[in-house]
XYZ file of C-alpha atoms in Angstrom:
287
model
C 0.000 0.000 0.000
C 2.791 2.453 0.891
C 4.477 1.837 -2.466
C 1.123 1.941 -4.306
C 1.860 -1.423 -5.859
C -1.621 -2.808 -6.222
C -0.843 -6.048 -8.015
C -1.447 -7.306 -11.535
C -5.137 -8.222 -11.166
C -7.129 -5.211 -12.428
C -10.096 -5.763 -10.086
C -7.867 -5.826 -6.994
C -5.781 -2.911 -8.235
C -8.862 -0.728 -8.790
C -10.220 -1.451 -5.337
C -6.939 -0.834 -3.562
C -6.607 2.479 -5.370
C -10.075 3.453 -4.142
C -9.302 2.473 -0.546
C -6.042 4.419 -0.524
C -7.795 7.481 -1.929
C -10.870 7.498 0.287
C -10.197 5.748 3.610
C -8.777 8.542 5.754
C -6.776 8.177 8.943
C -9.143 7.795 11.907
C -12.198 6.963 9.803
C -14.710 4.266 10.711
C -15.363 1.618 8.067
C -18.220 -0.839 7.488
C -17.402 -3.803 5.222
C -20.482 -5.364 3.610
C -19.823 -9.027 2.831
C -16.406 -10.582 3.292
C -14.976 -14.048 2.672
C -11.756 -13.175 4.486
C -10.565 -9.949 6.165
C -8.399 -8.716 3.304
C -10.058 -5.329 2.796
C -10.442 -4.952 6.542
C -6.664 -5.335 6.965
C -5.990 -2.740 4.258
C -8.353 -0.255 5.952
C -6.536 -0.736 9.269
C -3.184 -0.244 7.517
C -4.537 3.059 6.168
C -5.329 4.231 9.705
C -9.008 3.347 10.148
C -10.045 3.647 13.791
C -12.492 0.748 13.631
C -13.648 -1.725 11.013
C -16.909 -3.672 11.238
C -17.869 -6.516 8.922
C -21.526 -7.403 8.322
C -21.963 -10.841 6.810
C -24.198 -13.920 6.876
C -21.190 -16.035 7.795
C -19.612 -16.128 11.232
C -16.018 -15.459 12.244
C -14.091 -14.211 15.261
C -11.419 -11.537 15.206
C -8.647 -11.073 17.736
C -7.735 -7.581 16.586
C -9.163 -4.912 18.976
C -10.264 -2.661 16.095
C -12.081 -5.415 14.175
C -15.518 -6.774 14.887
C -18.358 -8.504 13.058
C -22.144 -8.269 13.160
C -24.639 -10.670 11.608
C -27.434 -9.970 9.156
C -29.847 -8.808 11.884
C -27.762 -5.615 11.783
C -29.844 -4.433 8.808
C -33.076 -4.565 10.813
C -31.687 -2.076 13.343
C -31.024 0.699 10.852
C -33.075 3.860 10.604
C -32.676 7.172 8.823
C -29.210 8.671 9.397
C -28.297 6.428 12.340
C -25.392 4.529 10.780
C -22.245 6.158 12.146
C -19.635 5.074 9.599
C -17.540 7.312 7.394
C -16.952 4.715 4.670
C -18.827 1.607 3.516
C -16.821 -0.958 1.563
C -18.495 -3.539 -0.660
C -16.145 -5.498 -2.915
C -18.056 -7.805 -5.239
C -20.619 -8.728 -2.598
C -23.858 -6.919 -3.445
C -24.074 -8.778 -6.753
C -24.739 -11.932 -4.664
C -27.192 -10.284 -2.262
C -30.605 -11.971 -2.344
C -29.597 -14.944 -4.500
C -29.340 -17.334 -1.550
C -25.883 -18.655 -2.322
C -24.288 -17.578 0.961
C -27.126 -18.221 3.384
C -28.978 -15.001 2.609
C -32.763 -15.123 2.067
C -34.020 -15.039 -1.520
C -34.763 -11.443 -2.519
C -34.761 -10.514 -6.232
C -33.962 -6.882 -5.389
C -31.768 -7.569 -2.358
C -28.883 -5.575 -3.814
C -31.053 -2.541 -4.555
C -32.716 -2.684 -1.156
C -29.335 -2.773 0.616
C -28.081 0.243 -1.316
C -31.310 2.130 -0.612
C -31.045 1.251 3.086
C -27.457 2.537 3.247
C -28.523 5.724 1.468
C -31.112 6.420 4.157
C -29.015 5.316 7.133
C -25.655 6.976 6.370
C -25.019 10.616 7.181
C -24.547 13.107 4.316
C -20.969 13.029 3.061
C -20.389 9.366 3.947
C -18.847 7.354 1.113
C -19.649 3.964 -0.372
C -16.810 2.210 -2.199
C -18.471 -0.365 -4.420
C -17.429 -2.883 -7.051
C -19.752 -5.154 -9.027
C -19.422 -7.132 -12.278
C -20.242 -4.911 -15.263
C -21.597 -6.090 -18.604
C -24.984 -6.630 -20.265
C -27.693 -7.001 -17.594
C -27.856 -10.622 -16.532
C -28.393 -12.961 -13.579
C -26.313 -16.125 -13.347
C -28.324 -18.191 -10.882
C -27.478 -18.427 -8.112
C -23.937 -17.117 -8.476
C -24.170 -13.402 -9.201
C -25.703 -10.514 -11.086
C -23.964 -8.675 -13.900
C -24.817 -4.977 -14.072
C -25.603 -3.271 -17.364
C -27.228 0.010 -18.316
C -30.448 -0.685 -16.452
C -29.470 -2.253 -13.148
C -26.240 -0.323 -12.637
C -28.175 2.959 -12.809
C -30.728 1.587 -10.338
C -27.974 0.365 -7.997
C -26.359 3.803 -7.681
C -29.623 5.778 -7.809
C -29.713 8.615 -5.288
C -25.959 8.756 -4.670
C -23.473 11.313 -5.952
C -20.736 9.663 -8.011
C -17.379 10.904 -6.706
C -15.105 8.756 -8.823
C -15.109 5.809 -11.222
C -11.903 3.780 -11.196
C -11.197 1.492 -14.135
C -14.616 2.208 -15.627
C -15.228 1.785 -19.356
C -18.808 2.475 -20.473
C -18.396 0.329 -23.611
C -18.241 -2.726 -21.329
C -21.924 -2.236 -20.510
C -22.771 -3.813 -23.878
C -19.844 -6.231 -24.090
C -20.576 -9.762 -22.896
C -17.496 -11.502 -21.414
C -16.279 -14.690 -23.036
C -15.996 -16.283 -19.610
C -18.567 -15.122 -17.039
C -16.246 -16.207 -14.234
C -13.671 -13.653 -15.382
C -15.659 -10.562 -14.619
C -14.860 -6.942 -15.294
C -15.339 -5.057 -12.014
C -14.624 -1.326 -11.950
C -14.933 0.560 -8.673
C -17.509 3.266 -7.984
C -16.882 5.740 -5.195
C -20.244 7.143 -4.172
C -21.224 9.812 -1.678
C -24.448 10.348 0.255
C -25.840 13.762 -0.781
C -27.337 16.360 1.549
C -30.630 15.960 -0.283
C -31.522 12.446 -1.418
C -32.963 12.666 -4.920
C -34.068 9.343 -6.376
C -34.704 8.895 -10.078
C -38.478 8.620 -9.649
C -38.712 11.821 -7.551
C -40.013 14.328 -10.115
C -39.784 17.550 -8.100
C -36.312 16.780 -6.765
C -34.957 16.059 -10.257
C -36.749 19.084 -11.671
C -34.852 21.323 -9.245
C -31.539 19.830 -10.410
C -32.114 20.725 -14.061
C -30.212 23.716 -15.412
C -30.843 26.430 -18.010
C -27.849 28.470 -19.188
C -25.865 27.124 -16.264
C -28.504 28.099 -13.684
C -31.026 25.839 -11.990
C -34.557 25.816 -13.416
C -35.935 27.049 -10.080
C -33.572 30.065 -10.121
C -34.545 30.982 -13.680
C -38.273 30.637 -12.967
C -37.909 32.682 -9.767
C -36.159 35.556 -11.586
C -38.798 35.606 -14.346
C -41.722 35.492 -11.909
C -40.290 38.235 -9.670
C -39.589 40.432 -12.709
C -43.169 40.037 -13.942
C -44.522 40.833 -10.502
C -42.399 43.986 -10.190
C -43.764 45.213 -13.523
C -47.267 44.387 -12.306
C -46.698 46.407 -9.109
C -45.676 49.426 -11.153
C -48.797 49.068 -13.344
C -51.087 48.729 -10.320
C -49.626 51.832 -8.664
C -50.158 53.873 -11.795
C -53.763 52.644 -11.961
C -54.351 53.458 -8.280
C -54.834 49.790 -7.314
C -52.830 50.036 -4.111
C -54.242 46.886 -2.477
C -53.349 44.707 -5.468
C -49.904 46.346 -5.661
C -49.266 45.580 -1.970
C -50.332 41.924 -2.373
C -48.103 41.523 -5.416
C -45.173 43.143 -3.612
C -45.518 40.691 -0.699
C -45.630 37.718 -3.082
C -42.556 39.031 -4.902
C -40.608 39.186 -1.647
C -41.676 35.623 -0.692
C -40.765 34.271 -4.141
C -37.354 35.983 -4.029
C -36.509 34.429 -0.648
C -38.090 31.005 -1.173
C -37.423 30.175 -4.829
C -39.717 27.148 -5.312
C -42.670 29.166 -3.937
C -42.497 31.280 -7.094
C -44.260 28.505 -8.991
C -47.233 28.841 -6.626
C -47.163 32.641 -6.397
C -47.627 33.009 -10.159
C -51.145 31.493 -10.351
C -52.183 33.509 -7.278
C -50.910 36.655 -8.976
C -52.822 35.807 -12.156
C -56.001 35.260 -10.122
C -55.688 38.616 -8.355
C -55.155 40.406 -11.653
C -57.801 38.546 -13.601
C -59.859 40.867 -15.818
C -63.070 42.114 -14.298
C -66.261 40.569 -15.587
C -68.289 43.012 -17.718
C -71.200 44.541 -15.858
C -74.650 43.646 -17.133
C -76.882 46.700 -17.486
C -80.654 46.124 -17.296
C -82.403 48.588 -19.557
C -85.838 47.211 -18.641
C -88.407 45.790 -20.986
C -88.535 47.216 -24.472
C -91.925 48.725 -25.331
C -94.128 46.759 -27.654
C -94.596 48.202 -31.083
C -98.038 48.575 -32.678
């Protein structure tokens, strides 16, 4: 590790590079799935203060900074109550839910675990993840291979900090030997605001126009229209309408998303008056 000699196997080299770059001295690390404490030892060598392994198997450690918890660990998690700086998952989530290692059958076990970590970790916590990449496929009951569809679903909601060894062309390239998998490493981060792919409003706010967020652009346009409306109302002597519009402009300027709701209210206040019906009485009969 000190010499940054990560070996000749690309999968191992990618993961070691990720650990060296993102496991800081004094950090706490959770290892998800482990056949032997190889990654745990590397994390300790990098200065991790404690390393916990969660696995369906059972083992005992003699090192004071190593411990293990069983699968019931997942049932104890709640929003933002998982106090680890880094989560490490090296080619383990692709097996999750397939029943090969004593885990219960769950077709979306991998996605559920990633969603659970997203909710339970504090903002800024990192997930260092490697999975086999290629056309979407399940090799029962050995592993999943992640293509364009499932890879996007696996990382949904996280910010991608770094991709190590990643080649997007591999998403469509089936390996000649499925046991020789291509496994790049994804370094993910938990965002301050969790925004899943199916959350319309959250994704809408992330869109940009001319380098500015959609909400910012809409807010500027709405406030500008309201200011012009205030000037028109004052000239027409409609002081009450001008005051209401001025208040809405101030609210929209401070709370951007509210601008989308202030606009229809403004339109309602300034709707054209209905024409008055004048009753001229009955017309006299002729003849």
